[in-house]
């Protein structure tokens, strides 16, 4: 057996050389465990005299205490080292820029429809959606459009089966509403319409918004008031507005409205008029008691005029560079 001092030195070197908590645990077991070396020294004392027993057991206990203390110190040191290394590894670089979340915007058509609808809701209008698959009666006949009118031609209209078609105008809804509701009526109806056309100012599908007012004593000045206020709200007060006589089978008198922008050029924005007495008769409303006015406009067209967009097709190409330009507040 080694002398106690030598043993202590060896234990201390072992502890010093240990690099992991697990190694340290092994050292603890090796020397202090039930079958450990230091423990065997204690067991050995039984062969010694009483005096020697007393002397050595004090020494061994002292060594034991010292070993425990050294192991504990080393344990703390190793634990701190592990922690430091972890902190170093998991270090967060706060100077690294974060990942930006890109916000999308509403499509200009959706945004514009919403804002037009909001404008008219404030004036007490109701907004209604309407069917895109329509029949000849609601899209043409009841609107006083003659049987031989060129708009019915398959070159303009997408015909389905059984006299059904993709509606060519939101005016179809005038008939559906007038048949269902009793005056007074103040409704707008936005939606998709379809025409067989494709170039820089026409796409086979586009959007319109239509307005209809029916009551006793409705006259052209009501129509003018609404349209002036709407156009000033939409384009700003700098534009001037011109009503130009025109023709639509379902209105009499009819007008087209031009805005004259800062460049002095008149640009057509909408069609309107007093609803034709034939249309009112078609839906069972007495034109001697009630009168009605209506207007309809192309959404893409007014957006193009407002933002100076030259090609209608850009609305539907989904080019993010085009769409990103529309930032609303
Ligand atoms: N439906 C017409 C078109 O598509 C636009 C229009 C003109 C609607 C006059 C109306 C109106 O309500 O009164 O060209």
Short mmCIF file of C-alpha atoms and ligand atoms in Angstrom, two decimals:
data_model
loop_
_atom_site.label_atom_id
_atom_site.label_comp_id
_atom_site.label_asym_id
_atom_site.label_seq_id
_atom_site.Cartn_x
_atom_site.Cartn_y
_atom_site.Cartn_z
CA UNK A 1 0.00 0.00 0.00
CA UNK A 2 1.12 3.50 -0.77
CA UNK A 3 1.69 5.94 2.00
CA UNK A 4 -1.23 8.22 2.62
CA UNK A 5 0.65 11.27 1.39
CA UNK A 6 1.63 9.60 -1.85
CA UNK A 7 -1.94 8.42 -2.34
CA UNK A 8 -3.23 11.94 -1.80
CA UNK A 9 -0.82 13.24 -4.41
CA UNK A 10 -1.91 10.66 -6.95
CA UNK A 11 -5.58 11.44 -6.30
CA UNK A 12 -4.91 15.15 -6.74
CA UNK A 13 -3.15 14.56 -10.05
CA UNK A 14 -6.05 12.38 -11.22
CA UNK A 15 -8.50 15.12 -10.32
CA UNK A 16 -6.38 17.75 -11.99
CA UNK A 17 -6.17 15.75 -15.21
CA UNK A 18 -9.87 15.04 -15.45
CA UNK A 19 -11.56 16.93 -18.26
CA UNK A 20 -15.16 15.84 -17.95
CA UNK A 21 -17.75 15.59 -15.17
CA UNK A 22 -18.06 11.85 -15.98
CA UNK A 23 -14.32 11.34 -15.40
CA UNK A 24 -14.62 13.16 -12.11
CA UNK A 25 -17.44 10.85 -11.07
CA UNK A 26 -15.30 7.86 -11.89
CA UNK A 27 -12.50 9.26 -9.71
CA UNK A 28 -14.95 9.76 -6.85
CA UNK A 29 -16.05 6.13 -7.09
CA UNK A 30 -12.50 4.85 -7.54
CA UNK A 31 -11.25 6.41 -4.29
CA UNK A 32 -14.26 7.13 -2.11
CA UNK A 33 -16.80 4.52 -3.27
CA UNK A 34 -17.77 1.47 -1.13
CA UNK A 35 -15.04 -0.56 -2.76
CA UNK A 36 -12.85 2.48 -3.29
CA UNK A 37 -9.12 2.69 -2.51
CA UNK A 38 -9.42 5.14 0.38
CA UNK A 39 -12.24 3.04 1.81
CA UNK A 40 -9.99 0.00 1.69
CA UNK A 41 -7.45 1.92 3.77
CA UNK A 42 -10.09 2.40 6.44
CA UNK A 43 -11.04 -1.25 6.30
CA UNK A 44 -7.36 -2.12 6.74
CA UNK A 45 -7.20 -0.34 10.07
CA UNK A 46 -8.81 -3.26 11.84
CA UNK A 47 -5.39 -4.94 11.99
CA UNK A 48 -3.84 -1.94 13.73
CA UNK A 49 -3.44 -1.19 17.42
CA UNK A 50 -5.91 1.12 19.09
CA UNK A 51 -3.50 4.04 19.16
CA UNK A 52 -2.55 3.58 15.51
CA UNK A 53 -6.18 3.16 14.55
CA UNK A 54 -6.96 6.48 16.16
CA UNK A 55 -4.00 8.24 14.53
CA UNK A 56 -4.59 6.86 11.03
CA UNK A 57 -8.31 7.21 11.00
CA UNK A 58 -7.91 10.92 11.77
CA UNK A 59 -5.39 11.17 8.92
CA UNK A 60 -7.53 9.22 6.50
CA UNK A 61 -10.60 11.30 7.32
CA UNK A 62 -8.57 14.45 6.77
CA UNK A 63 -7.46 13.17 3.38
CA UNK A 64 -11.00 12.09 2.58
CA UNK A 65 -12.25 15.59 3.35
CA UNK A 66 -9.54 17.13 1.22
CA UNK A 67 -10.33 14.80 -1.69
CA UNK A 68 -14.05 15.61 -1.47
CA UNK A 69 -13.26 19.31 -1.42
CA UNK A 70 -10.90 19.09 -4.41
CA UNK A 71 -13.44 17.07 -6.39
CA UNK A 72 -16.15 19.64 -5.60
CA UNK A 73 -13.95 22.51 -6.68
CA UNK A 74 -13.05 20.75 -9.90
CA UNK A 75 -16.72 19.97 -10.44
CA UNK A 76 -17.64 23.66 -10.18
CA UNK A 77 -14.79 24.54 -12.53
CA UNK A 78 -15.90 21.98 -15.13
CA UNK A 79 -19.57 23.03 -14.88
CA UNK A 80 -18.60 26.66 -15.45
CA UNK A 81 -16.44 25.70 -18.39
CA UNK A 82 -19.31 23.78 -19.99
CA UNK A 83 -21.62 26.74 -19.47
CA UNK A 84 -19.11 29.16 -20.97
CA UNK A 85 -18.68 27.00 -24.01
CA UNK A 86 -22.43 26.74 -24.45
CA UNK A 87 -22.84 30.50 -24.17
CA UNK A 88 -20.11 30.95 -26.76
CA UNK A 89 -21.78 28.48 -29.12
CA UNK A 90 -25.29 29.82 -28.70
CA UNK A 91 -24.20 33.41 -28.96
CA UNK A 92 -26.80 35.51 -30.79
CA UNK A 93 -25.45 38.07 -33.20
CA UNK A 94 -27.73 41.00 -32.50
CA UNK A 95 -26.11 43.03 -35.26
CA UNK A 96 -27.49 40.62 -37.88
CA UNK A 97 -30.47 42.27 -39.65
CA UNK A 98 -33.80 40.50 -39.12
CA UNK A 99 -35.79 38.91 -41.92
CA UNK A 100 -38.30 41.40 -43.25
CA UNK A 101 -41.88 40.26 -43.69
CA UNK A 102 -43.19 41.69 -46.91
CA UNK A 103 -46.71 43.04 -46.69
CA UNK A 104 -48.98 42.42 -49.61
CA UNK A 105 -51.51 44.94 -50.85
CA UNK A 106 -55.02 44.54 -52.17
CA UNK A 107 -55.27 44.18 -55.92
CA UNK A 108 -56.08 47.64 -57.37
CA UNK A 109 -59.41 46.32 -58.67
CA UNK A 110 -60.47 44.95 -55.28
CA UNK A 111 -59.29 48.11 -53.57
CA UNK A 112 -61.13 50.36 -56.01
CA UNK A 113 -64.38 48.39 -55.81
CA UNK A 114 -64.21 48.55 -52.00
CA UNK A 115 -63.65 52.29 -51.98
CA UNK A 116 -66.42 52.98 -54.51
CA UNK A 117 -68.81 50.78 -52.54
CA UNK A 118 -67.86 52.67 -49.37
CA UNK A 119 -68.57 55.99 -51.03
CA UNK A 120 -72.06 54.90 -52.05
CA UNK A 121 -72.82 53.20 -48.73
CA UNK A 122 -72.34 56.60 -47.11
CA UNK A 123 -75.03 57.98 -49.40
CA UNK A 124 -77.47 55.32 -48.23
CA UNK A 125 -77.00 52.89 -51.13
CA UNK A 126 -77.01 49.14 -50.70
CA UNK A 127 -74.40 46.99 -52.48
CA UNK A 128 -75.39 43.67 -54.06
CA UNK A 129 -73.57 40.90 -55.88
CA UNK A 130 -75.16 39.43 -58.93
CA UNK A 131 -74.93 36.31 -61.15
CA UNK A 132 -72.38 36.20 -63.97
CA UNK A 133 -74.21 33.48 -65.90
CA UNK A 134 -77.28 35.20 -67.23
CA UNK A 135 -80.03 34.63 -69.76
CA UNK A 136 -80.79 36.61 -72.88
CA UNK A 137 -83.88 38.14 -71.29
CA UNK A 138 -82.10 39.83 -68.34
CA UNK A 139 -78.96 40.78 -70.25
CA UNK A 140 -80.68 42.11 -73.41
CA UNK A 141 -84.47 41.80 -73.93
CA UNK A 142 -85.75 43.39 -70.73
CA UNK A 143 -83.19 46.18 -71.14
CA UNK A 144 -84.89 47.24 -74.34
CA UNK A 145 -81.97 46.08 -76.48
CA UNK A 146 -83.35 45.22 -79.92
CA UNK A 147 -83.17 41.62 -81.18
CA UNK A 148 -80.84 42.61 -84.00
CA UNK A 149 -78.48 44.70 -81.86
CA UNK A 150 -74.84 43.93 -82.79
CA UNK A 151 -73.86 43.50 -79.11
CA UNK A 152 -75.78 40.20 -79.10
CA UNK A 153 -73.55 38.92 -81.83
CA UNK A 154 -71.36 35.98 -80.90
CA UNK A 155 -68.39 38.14 -81.81
CA UNK A 156 -69.15 40.23 -78.74
CA UNK A 157 -71.00 37.88 -76.40
CA UNK A 158 -69.90 34.54 -74.97
CA UNK A 159 -72.97 32.36 -75.51
CA UNK A 160 -73.55 29.25 -73.43
CA UNK A 161 -76.39 26.76 -74.01
CA UNK A 162 -80.19 27.37 -73.86
CA UNK A 163 -80.00 31.10 -74.51
CA UNK A 164 -77.70 31.52 -71.56
CA UNK A 165 -74.60 33.68 -71.73
CA UNK A 166 -71.85 35.27 -69.68
CA UNK A 167 -73.30 38.66 -68.86
CA UNK A 168 -71.86 41.47 -70.95
CA UNK A 169 -72.83 44.22 -68.52
CA UNK A 170 -73.86 44.63 -64.88
CA UNK A 171 -77.09 46.25 -66.15
CA UNK A 172 -78.60 42.74 -66.05
CA UNK A 173 -78.97 43.31 -62.34
CA UNK A 174 -81.25 46.33 -62.91
CA UNK A 175 -83.93 43.94 -64.13
CA UNK A 176 -83.41 41.41 -61.33
CA UNK A 177 -83.60 44.11 -58.66
CA UNK A 178 -86.54 45.96 -60.17
CA UNK A 179 -88.51 42.72 -60.32
CA UNK A 180 -87.81 41.89 -56.70
CA UNK A 181 -87.73 45.17 -54.78
CA UNK A 182 -90.34 47.85 -54.36
CA UNK A 183 -89.30 51.52 -54.79
CA UNK A 184 -87.67 53.49 -53.27
CA UNK A 185 -84.51 51.75 -54.46
CA UNK A 186 -80.92 52.88 -54.14
CA UNK A 187 -78.51 50.10 -55.03
CA UNK A 188 -75.08 49.60 -56.56
CA UNK A 189 -73.87 46.32 -57.99
CA UNK A 190 -70.21 45.71 -58.74
CA UNK A 191 -69.03 42.60 -60.57
CA UNK A 192 -67.34 40.81 -63.43
CA UNK A 193 -68.59 41.07 -67.01
CA UNK A 194 -67.46 39.27 -70.16
CA UNK A 195 -66.96 40.29 -73.76
CA UNK A 196 -65.23 38.61 -76.64
CA UNK A 197 -62.44 41.16 -77.06
CA UNK A 198 -58.72 41.24 -76.46
CA UNK A 199 -56.27 44.09 -76.96
CA UNK A 200 -54.55 46.78 -74.90
CA UNK A 201 -57.88 48.35 -73.89
CA UNK A 202 -60.07 45.20 -73.79
CA UNK A 203 -59.87 41.92 -71.91
CA UNK A 204 -62.48 39.14 -72.15
CA UNK A 205 -63.29 39.63 -68.48
CA UNK A 206 -63.41 42.98 -66.77
CA UNK A 207 -65.29 44.71 -63.97
CA UNK A 208 -68.15 47.14 -63.91
CA UNK A 209 -70.07 48.91 -61.22
CA UNK A 210 -73.62 49.97 -61.81
CA UNK A 211 -75.92 52.20 -59.80
CA UNK A 212 -79.70 52.41 -59.78
CA UNK A 213 -82.05 54.86 -58.09
CA UNK A 214 -85.83 54.49 -58.30
CA UNK A 215 -88.34 56.72 -56.56
CA UNK A 216 -91.10 59.21 -57.23
CA UNK A 217 -89.81 62.39 -58.90
CA UNK A 218 -86.30 61.20 -59.64
CA UNK A 219 -84.87 63.42 -62.35
CA UNK A 220 -81.65 64.10 -64.23
CA UNK A 221 -80.36 66.55 -61.62
CA UNK A 222 -80.26 63.77 -59.01
CA UNK A 223 -78.16 61.72 -61.40
CA UNK A 224 -75.84 64.65 -62.08
CA UNK A 225 -75.41 65.40 -58.38
CA UNK A 226 -74.43 61.82 -57.58
CA UNK A 227 -72.04 61.54 -60.51
CA UNK A 228 -70.34 64.86 -59.85
CA UNK A 229 -69.79 63.97 -56.23
CA UNK A 230 -68.56 60.51 -57.01
CA UNK A 231 -66.09 61.65 -59.68
CA UNK A 232 -64.70 64.46 -57.52
CA UNK A 233 -64.28 62.00 -54.68
CA UNK A 234 -62.52 59.48 -56.91
CA UNK A 235 -60.34 61.70 -59.12
CA UNK A 236 -59.95 64.75 -56.90
CA UNK A 237 -61.37 68.24 -57.33
CA UNK A 238 -58.89 69.30 -60.05
CA UNK A 239 -60.72 67.55 -62.87
CA UNK A 240 -63.61 69.03 -64.80
CA UNK A 241 -66.60 66.97 -65.77
CA UNK A 242 -68.60 67.01 -69.00
CA UNK A 243 -71.93 65.34 -69.74
CA UNK A 244 -72.19 64.42 -73.43
CA UNK A 245 -75.49 63.28 -75.02
CA UNK A 246 -75.36 59.64 -76.01
CA UNK A 247 -77.50 56.61 -76.68
CA UNK A 248 -78.22 53.47 -74.64
CA UNK A 249 -81.34 51.39 -75.38
CA UNK A 250 -82.26 51.21 -71.69
CA UNK A 251 -82.02 54.93 -70.84
CA UNK A 252 -83.60 58.05 -72.22
CA UNK A 253 -82.15 60.61 -72.22
CA UNK A 254 -78.69 59.00 -72.11
CA UNK A 255 -75.34 60.58 -71.51
CA UNK A 256 -71.72 59.67 -71.43
CA UNK A 257 -69.54 61.44 -68.95
CA UNK A 258 -66.03 62.64 -69.74
CA UNK A 259 -63.49 63.92 -67.30
CA UNK A 260 -61.03 66.49 -68.50
CA UNK A 261 -57.72 66.02 -66.73
CA UNK A 262 -54.81 68.40 -66.23
CA UNK A 263 -53.64 67.73 -69.82
CA UNK A 264 -56.96 69.09 -71.12
CA UNK A 265 -57.90 65.84 -72.82
CA UNK A 266 -61.51 64.59 -72.42
CA UNK A 267 -61.63 60.93 -71.31
CA UNK A 268 -64.84 58.95 -71.21
CA UNK A 269 -65.52 57.44 -67.77
CA UNK A 270 -69.11 56.23 -67.63
CA UNK A 271 -72.53 55.89 -69.19
CA UNK A 272 -75.75 56.99 -67.54
CA UNK A 273 -79.28 58.16 -68.07
CA UNK A 274 -82.90 58.09 -67.01
CA UNK A 275 -84.16 54.50 -67.09
CA UNK A 276 -86.29 54.00 -70.23
CA UNK A 277 -90.07 53.74 -69.50
CA UNK A 278 -90.07 50.47 -71.49
CA UNK A 279 -87.65 48.96 -68.98
CA UNK A 280 -89.84 50.02 -66.07
CA UNK A 281 -92.89 48.58 -67.83
CA UNK A 282 -91.01 45.32 -68.45
CA UNK A 283 -90.62 44.86 -64.71
CA UNK A 284 -94.10 45.98 -63.72
CA UNK A 285 -93.30 49.45 -62.38
CA UNK A 286 -95.61 52.24 -63.51
CA UNK A 287 -93.43 54.90 -65.25
CA UNK A 288 -96.15 57.50 -64.64
CA UNK A 289 -95.64 57.16 -60.86
CA UNK A 290 -92.01 56.29 -60.58
CA UNK A 291 -88.89 57.39 -62.39
CA UNK A 292 -85.39 55.99 -62.22
CA UNK A 293 -81.86 56.89 -63.12
CA UNK A 294 -78.88 54.60 -63.62
CA UNK A 295 -75.17 54.71 -64.34
CA UNK A 296 -72.50 52.17 -65.16
CA UNK A 297 -68.75 52.29 -65.49
CA UNK A 298 -65.75 50.08 -66.11
CA UNK A 299 -63.60 49.70 -63.01
CA UNK A 300 -60.36 49.00 -64.87
CA UNK A 301 -61.00 52.00 -67.07
CA UNK A 302 -61.32 54.48 -64.22
CA UNK A 303 -58.26 53.02 -62.48
CA UNK A 304 -56.31 53.39 -65.73
CA UNK A 305 -57.36 57.01 -65.97
CA UNK A 306 -56.56 57.72 -62.36
CA UNK A 307 -53.12 56.11 -62.34
CA UNK A 308 -52.17 56.70 -65.98
CA UNK A 309 -51.98 53.00 -66.87
CA UNK A 310 -51.73 52.34 -70.58
CA UNK A 311 -52.40 48.60 -70.91
CA UNK A 312 -55.53 47.04 -69.42
CA UNK A 313 -53.94 43.60 -69.56
CA UNK A 314 -51.44 44.54 -66.84
CA UNK A 315 -54.23 44.12 -64.25
CA UNK A 316 -54.37 40.41 -64.93
CA UNK A 317 -50.76 39.47 -65.58
CA UNK A 318 -49.95 39.18 -61.87
CA UNK A 319 -46.63 40.93 -62.35
CA UNK A 320 -45.52 41.73 -58.82
CA UNK A 321 -43.69 44.87 -60.05
CA UNK A 322 -46.98 46.28 -61.33
CA UNK A 323 -48.99 45.31 -58.26
CA UNK A 324 -46.38 46.59 -55.79
CA UNK A 325 -46.89 50.14 -57.01
CA UNK A 326 -50.31 50.32 -55.40
CA UNK A 327 -49.70 51.33 -51.81
CA UNK A 328 -52.80 52.74 -50.24
CA UNK A 329 -52.97 54.49 -46.91
N1 LIG B 1 -74.20 48.90 -69.52
C1 LIG B 1 -73.49 49.94 -70.24
C2 LIG B 1 -72.24 49.37 -70.87
O1 LIG B 1 -71.84 48.29 -70.51
C3 LIG B 1 -73.13 51.07 -69.32
C4 LIG B 1 -74.31 51.82 -68.83
C5 LIG B 1 -74.80 52.91 -69.56
C6 LIG B 1 -74.96 51.46 -67.68
C7 LIG B 1 -75.87 53.62 -69.15
C8 LIG B 1 -76.07 52.18 -67.24
C9 LIG B 1 -76.51 53.27 -68.01
O2 LIG B 1 -76.73 51.89 -66.15
O3 LIG B 1 -77.59 53.98 -67.57
O4 LIG B 1 -71.67 49.99 -71.72
#
